[in-house]
PDB file of C-alpha atoms in Angstrom:
ATOM      1  CA  MET A   1      -3.525  -7.421 -10.236  1.00 94.00           C
ATOM      2  CA  ASN A   2      -0.275  -5.705  -9.202  1.00 97.00           C
ATOM      3  CA  ILE A   3       0.178  -5.076  -5.481  1.00 97.00           C
ATOM      4  CA  ALA A   4       2.895  -3.178  -3.614  1.00 98.00           C
ATOM      5  CA  LEU A   5       3.611  -3.935   0.044  1.00 98.00           C
ATOM      6  CA  ILE A   6       5.505  -0.914   1.374  1.00 97.00           C
ATOM      7  CA  ASP A   7       6.729  -1.651   4.892  1.00 96.00           C
ATOM      8  CA  ASP A   8      10.139  -1.928   6.546  1.00 95.00           C
ATOM      9  CA  ASP A   9       8.866  -4.777   8.747  1.00 94.00           C
ATOM     10  CA  ILE A  10      10.120  -7.868   6.897  1.00 93.00           C
ATOM     11  CA  THR A  11       7.930 -10.211   8.941  1.00 93.00           C
ATOM     12  CA  SER A  12       4.766  -8.223   8.203  1.00 93.00           C
ATOM     13  CA  ASN A  13       5.605  -8.136   4.500  1.00 94.00           C
ATOM     14  CA  PHE A  14       6.151 -11.896   4.441  1.00 95.00           C
ATOM     15  CA  ILE A  15       2.917 -12.649   6.311  1.00 95.00           C
ATOM     16  CA  HIS A  16       0.867 -10.229   4.219  1.00 97.00           C
ATOM     17  CA  LYS A  17       2.316 -11.515   0.941  1.00 97.00           C
ATOM     18  CA  THR A  18       1.549 -15.091   2.003  1.00 97.00           C
ATOM     19  CA  LYS A  19      -2.039 -14.286   3.026  1.00 96.00           C
ATOM     20  CA  ILE A  20      -2.816 -12.286  -0.125  1.00 97.00           C
ATOM     21  CA  SER A  21      -1.205 -14.921  -2.373  1.00 97.00           C
ATOM     22  CA  LYS A  22      -3.264 -17.638  -0.736  1.00 96.00           C
ATOM     23  CA  GLN A  23      -6.537 -15.851  -1.535  1.00 94.00           C
ATOM     24  CA  TYR A  24      -5.383 -14.357  -4.851  1.00 95.00           C
ATOM     25  CA  PRO A  25      -2.771 -16.691  -6.353  1.00 95.00           C
ATOM     26  CA  LYS A  26      -2.583 -14.724  -9.618  1.00 95.00           C
ATOM     27  CA  ALA A  27      -1.684 -11.480  -7.852  1.00 96.00           C
ATOM     28  CA  ASN A  28       1.727 -10.043  -8.650  1.00 97.00           C
ATOM     29  CA  ILE A  29       3.081  -8.806  -5.289  1.00 97.00           C
ATOM     30  CA  LYS A  30       6.211  -6.693  -4.932  1.00 97.00           C
ATOM     31  CA  LEU A  31       7.833  -5.879  -1.573  1.00 97.00           C
ATOM     32  CA  PHE A  32       9.431  -2.537  -0.704  1.00 97.00           C
ATOM     33  CA  ASN A  33      11.316  -1.651   2.485  1.00 96.00           C
ATOM     34  CA  ASN A  34      10.543   2.071   2.325  1.00 97.00           C
ATOM     35  CA  GLY A  35       8.662   4.687   0.360  1.00 96.00           C
ATOM     36  CA  LYS A  36      11.664   5.674  -1.754  1.00 97.00           C
ATOM     37  CA  GLU A  37      12.007   2.165  -3.192  1.00 97.00           C
ATOM     38  CA  ALA A  38       8.324   2.189  -4.141  1.00 97.00           C
ATOM     39  CA  LEU A  39       8.468   5.716  -5.560  1.00 97.00           C
ATOM     40  CA  ASP A  40      11.504   4.813  -7.686  1.00 96.00           C
ATOM     41  CA  GLU A  41       9.565   1.864  -9.083  1.00 95.00           C
ATOM     42  CA  LEU A  42       6.631   4.127  -9.998  1.00 95.00           C
ATOM     43  CA  LEU A  43       8.969   6.625 -11.648  1.00 93.00           C
ATOM     44  CA  ASN A  44      10.376   3.755 -13.725  1.00 91.00           C
ATOM     45  CA  ASN A  45       6.913   3.171 -15.181  1.00 82.00           C
ATOM     46  CA  LYS A  46       5.921   0.281 -12.976  1.00 89.00           C
ATOM     47  CA  PHE A  47       2.196   0.147 -12.310  1.00 92.00           C
ATOM     48  CA  PHE A  48       0.334  -0.938  -9.173  1.00 97.00           C
ATOM     49  CA  ASP A  49      -3.382  -1.410  -8.695  1.00 96.00           C
ATOM     50  CA  TYR A  50      -3.056  -1.504  -4.898  1.00 97.00           C
ATOM     51  CA  ALA A  51      -0.474  -0.530  -2.313  1.00 97.00           C
ATOM     52  CA  PHE A  52      -0.450  -1.354   1.374  1.00 97.00           C
ATOM     53  CA  LEU A  53       1.513   1.484   2.970  1.00 96.00           C
ATOM     54  CA  ASP A  54       3.043   1.686   6.431  1.00 93.00           C
ATOM     55  CA  LEU A  55       3.665   5.148   7.891  1.00 88.00           C
ATOM     56  CA  ASN A  56       6.783   4.554  10.005  1.00 88.00           C
ATOM     57  CA  MET A  57       9.740   3.589   7.813  1.00 91.00           C
ATOM     58  CA  PRO A  58      13.351   4.732   7.404  1.00 93.00           C
ATOM     59  CA  VAL A  59      14.664   6.571   4.319  1.00 93.00           C
ATOM     60  CA  MET A  60      11.202   7.757   3.189  1.00 94.00           C
ATOM     61  CA  ASN A  61       8.222   7.279   5.484  1.00 93.00           C
ATOM     62  CA  GLY A  62       4.605   6.856   4.415  1.00 91.00           C
ATOM     63  CA  ILE A  63       3.700  10.532   4.734  1.00 90.00           C
ATOM     64  CA  GLU A  64       6.678  11.574   2.599  1.00 95.00           C
ATOM     65  CA  PHE A  65       5.740   8.906   0.058  1.00 96.00           C
ATOM     66  CA  LEU A  66       2.164  10.240  -0.114  1.00 94.00           C
ATOM     67  CA  GLN A  67       3.451  13.797  -0.661  1.00 93.00           C
ATOM     68  CA  HIS A  68       5.479  12.629  -3.674  1.00 95.00           C
ATOM     69  CA  HIS A  69       2.754  10.280  -4.916  1.00 94.00           C
ATOM     70  CA  LYS A  70       0.145  13.030  -5.268  1.00 91.00           C
ATOM     71  CA  ASN A  71       2.522  14.907  -7.627  1.00 92.00           C
ATOM     72  CA  LEU A  72       2.904  11.963 -10.022  1.00 93.00           C
ATOM     73  CA  ASN A  73       1.188  11.808 -13.381  1.00 91.00           C
ATOM     74  CA  LYS A  74      -2.163  10.049 -13.296  1.00 90.00           C
ATOM     75  CA  ASP A  75      -0.791   7.012 -15.165  1.00 89.00           C
ATOM     76  CA  GLN A  76       2.039   6.646 -12.608  1.00 92.00           C
ATOM     77  CA  LYS A  77      -0.197   6.764  -9.538  1.00 94.00           C
ATOM     78  CA  ILE A  78      -1.270   3.721  -7.577  1.00 96.00           C
ATOM     79  CA  LYS A  79      -5.007   3.213  -8.083  1.00 95.00           C
ATOM     80  CA  LYS A  80      -5.841   2.376  -4.456  1.00 95.00           C
ATOM     81  CA  ILE A  81      -3.645   3.007  -1.415  1.00 95.00           C
ATOM     82  CA  ILE A  82      -4.429   1.183   1.799  1.00 95.00           C
ATOM     83  CA  LEU A  83      -2.842   2.872   4.794  1.00 92.00           C
ATOM     84  CA  PHE A  84      -1.700   0.799   7.758  1.00 90.00           C
ATOM     85  CA  ILE A  85      -2.430   2.971  10.751  1.00 81.00           C
ATOM     86  CA  GLU A  86      -3.093   2.375  14.432  1.00 72.00           C
ATOM     87  CA  GLN A  87      -4.370   5.824  15.360  1.00 67.00           C
ATOM     88  CA  ASP A  88      -7.188   7.795  13.819  1.00 69.00           C
ATOM     89  CA  VAL A  89      -6.328  10.434  11.239  1.00 68.00           C
ATOM     90  CA  ALA A  90      -8.301  13.396  10.007  1.00 69.00           C
ATOM     91  CA  ASN A  91     -10.683  12.838   7.103  1.00 71.00           C
ATOM     92  CA  ASP A  92      -9.100  15.724   5.190  1.00 77.00           C
ATOM     93  CA  PHE A  93      -5.719  13.934   5.378  1.00 78.00           C
ATOM     94  CA  ILE A  94      -7.362  10.814   3.910  1.00 77.00           C
ATOM     95  CA  ALA A  95      -9.061  12.791   1.133  1.00 79.00           C
ATOM     96  CA  LYS A  96      -6.053  14.994   0.346  1.00 82.00           C
ATOM     97  CA  ASN A  97      -3.763  11.987   0.015  1.00 81.00           C
ATOM     98  CA  GLU A  98      -6.226   9.867  -1.974  1.00 83.00           C
ATOM     99  CA  ILE A  99      -6.308   7.042   0.588  1.00 89.00           C
ATOM    100  CA  TYR A 100      -8.659   4.238  -0.420  1.00 93.00           C
ATOM    101  CA  MET A 101      -8.872   2.570   2.991  1.00 91.00           C
ATOM    102  CA  ARG A 102      -7.346   2.531   6.480  1.00 88.00           C
ATOM    103  CA  LEU A 103      -6.502  -0.780   8.151  1.00 90.00           C
ATOM    104  CA  THR A 104      -4.638  -2.042  11.180  1.00 89.00           C
ATOM    105  CA  LYS A 105      -2.019  -4.763  11.001  1.00 91.00           C
ATOM    106  CA  PRO A 106      -1.973  -7.659  10.542  1.00 92.00           C
ATOM    107  CA  LEU A 107      -4.040  -8.466   7.487  1.00 94.00           C
ATOM    108  CA  ASN A 108      -6.533 -11.297   7.823  1.00 94.00           C
ATOM    109  CA  ASP A 109      -8.988 -12.873   5.375  1.00 93.00           C
ATOM    110  CA  GLU A 110     -11.761 -10.422   6.284  1.00 93.00           C
ATOM    111  CA  LYS A 111      -9.560  -7.345   5.720  1.00 94.00           C
ATOM    112  CA  ILE A 112      -8.234  -8.740   2.449  1.00 95.00           C
ATOM    113  CA  ASN A 113     -11.792  -9.360   1.221  1.00 92.00           C
ATOM    114  CA  ARG A 114     -12.772  -5.836   2.237  1.00 92.00           C
ATOM    115  CA  VAL A 115      -9.929  -4.369   0.178  1.00 95.00           C
ATOM    116  CA  PHE A 116     -10.286  -6.440  -2.984  1.00 92.00           C
ATOM    117  CA  GLU A 117     -13.999  -7.216  -3.024  1.00 87.00           C
ATOM    118  CA  GLY A 118     -15.449  -4.264  -1.147  1.00 72.00           C
ATOM    119  CA  LYS A 119     -16.991  -6.587   1.458  1.00 54.00           C
TER     120      LYS A 119
END
């Protein structure tokens, strides 16, 4: 399982990587500080099953990343994008941008189970 953590908050990335690794030690987790870094990785034929995406980042924010992501070839796209969001967003935004799930930070065991096991 390949997972991208796309967030400019270094502390959040560290905590989330640690928590996911604890529950899923075989997961391959890659950290990105902004959407551009993650998009470049996808364009270089790297594949991710899941991505946890923050909206507010420098260089390329989460919304800009989603706009580029939906134009990628099917084999380049991330299978399931989990959006970190504090406020509610319209259902058409979720559908249009192929968002798998919305969560608030920080991740905990329950949220991780919900993402990976559908619990």
